[in-house]
Amino acid sequence: MLAIDHIVIASKNPEKDAKEFEEKYGIKYIPGGKHTNWGTFNYLAYFDNDCYIEWLGIFDEQLARNSDNPLVQKLVKQFSSGKSGVYSFALRTQNMNKELEYFTQHSIAYKGPLPGSRKKLDGSTLSWRMLFPDRANLPFLIEWGDGVNLPDDKSKINTQQLASVQLPYHPKLYTDTFALSNEGDIIQLENGKLLFTTDSELDFTLHETNQ
């Protein structure tokens, strides 16, 4: 089963925006690192159900503009149009090759898998692969080299859960693309839910762990 991996927030100033989120919601955040091939960098907030928020910014606009990564291309477009805020999210898979087979069998166009990596603060390298279905406004799939992306210091994991992602209707696009099952307006994932609404914007909900 797929899981919610992370929410991506386009941010001109990731540290400032992460701090404001910390003050508003009482969460802890940490610096992530630089994606040196893409010209981007991030700040992160981890949650109790093995997912996180990423505030993604650009430190080298030329690198970002020349990137072949669809997530970075979309980030550049967001900033060019004067937009910021939540603009994408990732679903985590433990078997990217199986997802590739499904896409191929069902004639779903895609880009990837694209390798990614960044240096962590302790000097080690974090690595992953991303798969982007070529269908508008869908999340991308991510597979981590170590299974799940967690902070080295487990005390930095917040007690809240990123319990659901709210999405513009319609769930059939998700069930067809990712081989998921829905019950009405809800798709249950490994660690949370996709909720389909009449709102036009992507959003998410945090819950206390005991809720």
CSV table of C-alpha atoms in Angstrom, one decimal:
chain,number,residue,atom,x,y,z
A,1,MET,CA,0.0,0.0,0.0
A,2,LEU,CA,1.2,3.5,-0.7
A,3,ALA,CA,1.7,6.0,2.1
A,4,ILE,CA,1.7,9.8,2.4
A,5,ASP,CA,5.4,10.7,2.3
A,6,HIS,CA,5.5,14.5,2.3
A,7,ILE,CA,3.8,17.8,1.4
A,8,VAL,CA,5.8,20.2,-0.7
A,9,ILE,CA,5.4,24.0,0.0
A,10,ALA,CA,6.9,26.5,-2.5
A,11,SER,CA,8.7,29.0,-0.4
A,12,LYS,CA,10.8,32.1,-1.2
A,13,ASN,CA,12.2,31.9,2.3
A,14,PRO,CA,11.9,28.3,3.6
A,15,GLU,CA,13.5,29.0,7.0
A,16,LYS,CA,11.1,32.0,7.7
A,17,ASP,CA,8.0,30.1,6.5
A,18,ALA,CA,9.0,27.0,8.6
A,19,LYS,CA,9.5,29.2,11.7
A,20,GLU,CA,6.1,30.9,11.2
A,21,PHE,CA,4.5,27.5,10.9
A,22,GLU,CA,6.3,26.4,14.1
A,23,GLU,CA,4.9,29.4,15.9
A,24,LYS,CA,1.4,28.9,14.7
A,25,TYR,CA,1.1,25.2,15.2
A,26,GLY,CA,3.6,24.4,17.9
A,27,ILE,CA,5.7,22.1,15.8
A,28,LYS,CA,9.5,21.6,15.5
A,29,TYR,CA,11.3,22.0,12.2
A,30,ILE,CA,14.9,21.4,11.1
A,31,PRO,CA,17.1,22.5,8.2
A,32,GLY,CA,17.2,19.9,5.4
A,33,GLY,CA,20.0,20.6,2.9
A,34,LYS,CA,20.8,21.5,-0.6
A,35,HIS,CA,19.9,19.6,-3.8
A,36,THR,CA,23.1,20.7,-5.6
A,37,ASN,CA,22.0,19.4,-9.1
A,38,TRP,CA,18.7,21.2,-9.0
A,39,GLY,CA,19.5,24.5,-7.3
A,40,THR,CA,17.0,24.0,-4.5
A,41,PHE,CA,17.2,23.7,-0.7
A,42,ASN,CA,14.7,22.9,2.0
A,43,TYR,CA,13.5,23.0,5.6
A,44,LEU,CA,11.6,20.1,7.1
A,45,ALA,CA,9.1,19.2,9.8
A,46,TYR,CA,8.6,15.5,10.6
A,47,PHE,CA,5.5,13.9,12.0
A,48,ASP,CA,4.5,10.9,14.1
A,49,ASN,CA,3.1,8.9,11.2
A,50,ASP,CA,6.3,8.7,9.1
A,51,CYS,CA,5.7,11.7,6.9
A,52,TYR,CA,6.8,15.3,6.8
A,53,ILE,CA,6.4,18.9,5.4
A,54,GLU,CA,9.0,20.3,3.1
A,55,TRP,CA,9.5,24.0,2.5
A,56,LEU,CA,11.3,24.1,-0.8
A,57,GLY,CA,13.2,27.1,-2.1
A,58,ILE,CA,15.7,28.0,-4.8
A,59,PHE,CA,19.3,29.0,-4.1
A,60,ASP,CA,20.5,28.9,-7.7
A,61,GLU,CA,17.8,30.1,-10.2
A,62,GLN,CA,19.8,29.0,-13.3
A,63,LEU,CA,20.3,25.5,-12.0
A,64,ALA,CA,16.6,25.3,-11.1
A,65,ARG,CA,15.5,26.6,-14.5
A,66,ASN,CA,17.7,24.0,-16.3
A,67,SER,CA,16.6,21.1,-14.1
A,68,ASP,CA,14.8,18.2,-15.7
A,69,ASN,CA,13.0,17.4,-12.5
A,70,PRO,CA,9.3,18.1,-12.9
A,71,LEU,CA,8.9,19.1,-9.3
A,72,VAL,CA,11.6,21.8,-9.6
A,73,GLN,CA,10.2,22.9,-13.0
A,74,LYS,CA,6.8,23.4,-11.3
A,75,LEU,CA,8.5,25.3,-8.5
A,76,VAL,CA,10.1,27.7,-11.0
A,77,LYS,CA,6.7,28.2,-12.6
A,78,GLN,CA,5.1,28.9,-9.2
A,79,PHE,CA,7.6,31.6,-8.4
A,80,SER,CA,7.4,33.1,-11.9
A,81,SER,CA,3.7,33.5,-11.5
A,82,GLY,CA,4.1,35.1,-8.1
A,83,LYS,CA,2.6,32.0,-6.3
A,84,SER,CA,3.8,30.2,-3.2
A,85,GLY,CA,2.3,27.7,-0.7
A,86,VAL,CA,1.4,24.1,-1.0
A,87,TYR,CA,1.8,22.9,-4.6
A,88,SER,CA,2.6,19.2,-4.6
A,89,PHE,CA,3.0,16.1,-2.5
A,90,ALA,CA,4.6,12.7,-2.7
A,91,LEU,CA,3.2,9.2,-2.1
A,92,ARG,CA,5.8,6.7,-0.8
A,93,THR,CA,6.3,3.3,-2.3
A,94,GLN,CA,8.5,0.4,-1.1
A,95,ASN,CA,8.6,-1.1,-4.6
A,96,MET,CA,9.2,1.4,-7.4
A,97,ASN,CA,9.7,-1.3,-10.0
A,98,LYS,CA,6.2,-2.7,-9.3
A,99,GLU,CA,4.8,0.8,-9.9
A,100,LEU,CA,6.7,1.1,-13.2
A,101,GLU,CA,5.3,-2.2,-14.3
A,102,TYR,CA,1.7,-1.0,-13.5
A,103,PHE,CA,2.3,2.2,-15.4
A,104,THR,CA,3.6,0.4,-18.4
A,105,GLN,CA,0.8,-2.3,-18.4
A,106,HIS,CA,-1.9,0.5,-18.3
A,107,SER,CA,-0.2,2.8,-20.8
A,108,ILE,CA,0.3,5.6,-18.2
A,109,ALA,CA,2.9,8.0,-19.4
A,110,TYR,CA,5.5,8.9,-16.9
A,111,LYS,CA,8.9,10.6,-16.3
A,112,GLY,CA,11.6,8.8,-14.3
A,113,PRO,CA,12.5,7.2,-12.1
A,114,LEU,CA,14.7,10.2,-11.4
A,115,PRO,CA,17.5,9.7,-8.8
A,116,GLY,CA,17.8,12.3,-6.1
A,117,SER,CA,20.3,12.9,-3.2
A,118,ARG,CA,21.4,15.6,-0.8
A,119,LYS,CA,24.1,15.8,1.9
A,120,LYS,CA,22.6,15.7,5.4
A,121,LEU,CA,24.0,17.9,8.2
A,122,ASP,CA,26.0,14.9,9.6
A,123,GLY,CA,27.8,14.6,6.2
A,124,SER,CA,26.0,11.4,5.1
A,125,THR,CA,24.1,11.2,1.8
A,126,LEU,CA,20.3,10.7,1.6
A,127,SER,CA,19.2,9.1,-1.6
A,128,TRP,CA,15.9,8.4,-3.3
A,129,ARG,CA,14.1,7.8,-6.6
A,130,MET,CA,11.0,9.7,-7.9
A,131,LEU,CA,8.4,8.7,-10.5
A,132,PHE,CA,6.2,11.4,-12.1
A,133,PRO,CA,2.9,10.2,-13.8
A,134,ASP,CA,2.3,12.4,-16.8
A,135,ARG,CA,-1.2,13.5,-15.7
A,136,ALA,CA,-2.1,16.9,-14.5
A,137,ASN,CA,-2.0,17.8,-10.8
A,138,LEU,CA,-1.1,14.3,-9.6
A,139,PRO,CA,1.4,13.6,-6.8
A,140,PHE,CA,4.7,11.9,-7.6
A,141,LEU,CA,5.9,8.6,-6.2
A,142,ILE,CA,9.0,8.4,-4.1
A,143,GLU,CA,11.2,5.4,-3.0
A,144,TRP,CA,13.8,6.0,-0.3
A,145,GLY,CA,17.1,4.2,-0.2
A,146,ASP,CA,16.6,3.5,3.5
A,147,GLY,CA,12.8,2.9,3.3
A,148,VAL,CA,11.6,6.0,5.1
A,149,ASN,CA,13.1,9.5,5.4
A,150,LEU,CA,13.5,10.2,9.2
A,151,PRO,CA,15.6,12.7,11.1
A,152,ASP,CA,18.8,11.4,12.7
A,153,ASP,CA,17.5,12.9,16.0
A,154,LYS,CA,14.2,11.2,16.7
A,155,SER,CA,13.3,14.0,19.3
A,156,LYS,CA,12.8,16.2,16.2
A,157,ILE,CA,9.7,14.1,15.2
A,158,ASN,CA,6.6,16.0,16.1
A,159,THR,CA,3.8,14.4,18.1
A,160,GLN,CA,1.2,15.4,15.6
A,161,GLN,CA,0.3,13.3,12.6
A,162,LEU,CA,-0.1,14.6,9.0
A,163,ALA,CA,-3.4,12.7,8.9
A,164,SER,CA,-4.9,13.6,5.6
A,165,VAL,CA,-4.4,15.4,2.3
A,166,GLN,CA,-7.4,17.3,0.9
A,167,LEU,CA,-7.6,17.2,-2.9
A,168,PRO,CA,-9.9,18.7,-5.6
A,169,TYR,CA,-12.3,16.1,-6.9
A,170,HIS,CA,-12.2,13.4,-8.6
A,171,PRO,CA,-10.9,10.2,-6.9
A,172,LYS,CA,-11.1,8.1,-10.0
A,173,LEU,CA,-8.0,9.7,-11.4
A,174,TYR,CA,-6.1,8.5,-8.4
A,175,THR,CA,-7.6,5.0,-8.3
A,176,ASP,CA,-6.8,4.5,-12.0
A,177,THR,CA,-3.3,5.9,-11.9
A,178,PHE,CA,-2.1,4.3,-8.6
A,179,ALA,CA,-4.2,1.2,-8.4
A,180,LEU,CA,-5.9,2.4,-5.2
A,181,SER,CA,-9.4,1.8,-3.8
A,182,ASN,CA,-11.8,4.4,-2.7
A,183,GLU,CA,-14.8,4.5,-0.5
A,184,GLY,CA,-16.8,7.5,-1.7
A,185,ASP,CA,-14.6,10.6,-1.3
A,186,ILE,CA,-11.9,8.8,0.7
A,187,ILE,CA,-8.8,6.8,-0.2
A,188,GLN,CA,-7.2,5.1,2.8
A,189,LEU,CA,-3.4,4.9,2.6
A,190,GLU,CA,-0.9,3.2,4.9
A,191,ASN,CA,-0.6,6.1,7.2
A,192,GLY,CA,-3.4,8.5,6.4
A,193,LYS,CA,-6.1,9.5,4.0
A,194,LEU,CA,-6.7,11.3,0.7
A,195,LEU,CA,-9.9,13.3,1.1
A,196,PHE,CA,-11.6,14.6,-2.1
A,197,THR,CA,-13.5,17.9,-1.8
A,198,THR,CA,-15.1,20.6,-3.9
A,199,ASP,CA,-12.3,23.0,-3.0
A,200,SER,CA,-9.9,23.9,-5.8
A,201,GLU,CA,-6.7,24.0,-3.6
A,202,LEU,CA,-4.5,21.2,-2.3
A,203,ASP,CA,-4.3,21.3,1.5
A,204,PHE,CA,-3.5,19.0,4.5
A,205,THR,CA,-4.6,18.4,8.1
A,206,LEU,CA,-2.5,17.9,11.2
A,207,HIS,CA,-4.0,15.9,14.1
A,208,GLU,CA,-2.7,15.2,17.6
A,209,THR,CA,-1.5,11.6,17.8
A,210,ASN,CA,-4.2,10.7,20.3
A,211,GLN,CA,-7.1,12.0,18.1
